Amino acid sequence: MKRFQRLIALLSAAIIVIVSGGSARAASAPVFEHLVCPEAAICPFEESFLDRASGGDDLISNRGYEETGLYESPYWTCRAAEKPVPVYAAMCYDGGPDRGVLSSFLYLFVSDFAGGIELALDRGEKVKNAVVLPASLGAKAEVSGSTLRFTAEKTGVYTCLINDDCMLDAVTVFVRDCADEEAEIESYRAQYGADRVKVFPAGRYDLDYIDVSDCDALYFRRGAYICATHLYDVRKEGDVSHRPAFLDFYNKTGAVIDGFGIFDFNRLDRNEISYLNISDCTDCSVSGMLCLNPAGWNFVTYACRDLTVSDIAVFGYRTNSDALNVCGCENVTVSDCFARSGDDSFSAKTTNTAHALRHVRFENCIGWSDKCRAFGITGEVYSPIEDVVFADCAVLYRNATWDNNRVCSLAVSVEYGGADINNVVFENIEIYRDTGRAFFVLITNKELQNCKIKGVVFRNVRYNADVKSRIASVIRPTAGEKIRLWFFRLFKQLLPLDSYAGKLEQPPINGNEIEVTFDHVTANGHKINRFNFNRFFTTSGNEDLHFQ
């Protein structure tokens, strides 16, 4: 009887093998595709190209070049689930000497993870150690000889650093859901009408701009490579003027930009044109694009309502190449984006007095800022800002220290305007390494008065930083203000905390007020509280601080 049962079991196993195409394991193998860029878009890499990436702010240091900005990675090769996958690279800046670095990357589009996708990344020379970031993805690196391995079990953006976190060898693996492109295109045609949908198949396109006047849906298939044409020489400040946007969705309702196309701005001079603009739009969505070496603010949303942005990626080195700026909008969600840029990564602003900014959420985004800030309210506050959340995000590196009162990882910074800011929350955020300040809440313009920043919360934030963070309503108090603040702090210490001290009002400076709450913030391995606060922060002395 037992022999008969074993025979039945063996026959059943054999049937499974035959049906699954030759092996029982194949039935549970991961199913995915990878990004293949057109050969015509790939520039042969030369070491001299690295000299182009500069920390300089002048136009010549940030000019464009004739070549594309895409290279085959000279450092890395990859096998995903034993299948060869091409690894590409783009130029970035490491925050140190005036020389660029290559940031390598690859894309996987996954239909079924099964037991996970094992990635074997080979450096071509011995790898001493490795780490996969962000830690929240839970991937662990294993190193053997010149190869590091890790398993991707879910969608996300995995960045590997090797040899004591050397920034010269970073490789980023984008793991995205694999969409049925044909089905998505047909659904847009059914929704908008075939004549209102513009599709870019795989291949290289050299364009002055993308005309969207006759469409409501743009779709870029995987492998579509869009090169912006150099049109205007910009070699000095007087050359800079308003140029038409490369892609401008204006005054549209329900429109969409979708698909994993690549936008290459390497040939443009700094500020030659504006780039990707979504303005005065309602109920629109943008998803999927990869942008290489933007020459100014890369992607700007202005005066929009009910907007969603997802799966955007940016690599670049030029000054002022902010990755994504949400300006004067309401009800915006930015999710699952990645940016290694030459300026701010993810910002909220109000650039004029006409439009306030309310109800904006950045979630599950990753910033690597080589020259400026990673997340926050960054500079322009000409109209009120209210209810902004940065949640479940990560900063891999932030390298800039050129002015620690202007640059940090998590910022609430008022440089212009001075309108009120209410309810800004940073929660569930990890900062792997900041060579300057991890975060600050600052009014940096000494001319501003009666600026109110209330309801700023740092919750479940973990960071490693080299410089103390700062909370300050003025950059430098006057001698008289310092005396007032000294007496205030003295009375706070002498009077019982639960009686008179609790009723003392913070002495305002220039009418400016700042209120910040720290809720489970860990700095360099230490939880911040009121007793060790001065070890990790500096203040003007009149800020309203709370600890939970």
XYZ file of N, CA and C in Angstrom, residues 373 378-382 405-407 413-418 440 442-445 448:
63
model
N 19.097 70.487 0.022
C 18.213 69.882 1.016
C 17.487 68.673 0.430
N 11.156 74.931 1.646
C 12.519 75.311 1.292
C 12.605 76.703 0.664
N 12.472 77.719 1.511
C 12.825 79.063 1.068
C 11.678 80.006 0.841
N 10.922 79.806 -0.265
C 9.887 80.758 -0.647
C 8.590 80.486 0.100
N 8.161 81.462 0.917
C 6.908 81.341 1.673
C 6.175 82.676 1.547
N 5.704 82.971 0.337
C 5.019 84.234 0.083
C 3.531 84.177 0.427
N 23.054 77.032 7.766
C 21.807 77.724 8.068
C 20.875 77.764 6.864
N 21.281 77.104 5.767
C 20.414 77.050 4.586
C 20.177 75.637 4.097
N 21.064 74.683 4.444
C 20.936 73.340 3.896
C 20.926 72.309 5.017
N 12.272 76.124 6.276
C 13.158 77.267 6.104
C 12.408 78.410 5.432
N 12.374 79.565 6.098
C 11.733 80.749 5.537
C 12.831 81.740 5.168
N 13.039 81.910 3.873
C 14.032 82.860 3.388
C 13.376 84.079 2.745
N 12.206 83.872 2.136
C 11.522 84.952 1.417
C 10.038 84.916 1.747
N 9.440 86.072 1.865
C 7.996 86.187 2.052
C 7.581 86.322 3.498
N 7.762 85.279 4.293
C 7.432 85.335 5.710
C 5.983 85.077 6.051
N 16.405 71.433 10.461
C 16.257 72.712 11.146
C 14.882 73.302 10.875
N 13.944 77.248 10.673
C 14.671 78.524 10.706
C 13.934 79.620 9.953
N 14.019 80.804 10.498
C 13.674 82.027 9.761
C 15.010 82.690 9.463
N 15.483 82.527 8.231
C 16.855 82.905 7.911
C 17.010 84.354 7.462
N 15.916 84.995 7.092
C 15.973 86.380 6.635
C 15.799 87.301 7.836
N 12.723 89.722 8.137
C 11.347 89.263 8.293
C 10.842 89.490 9.710
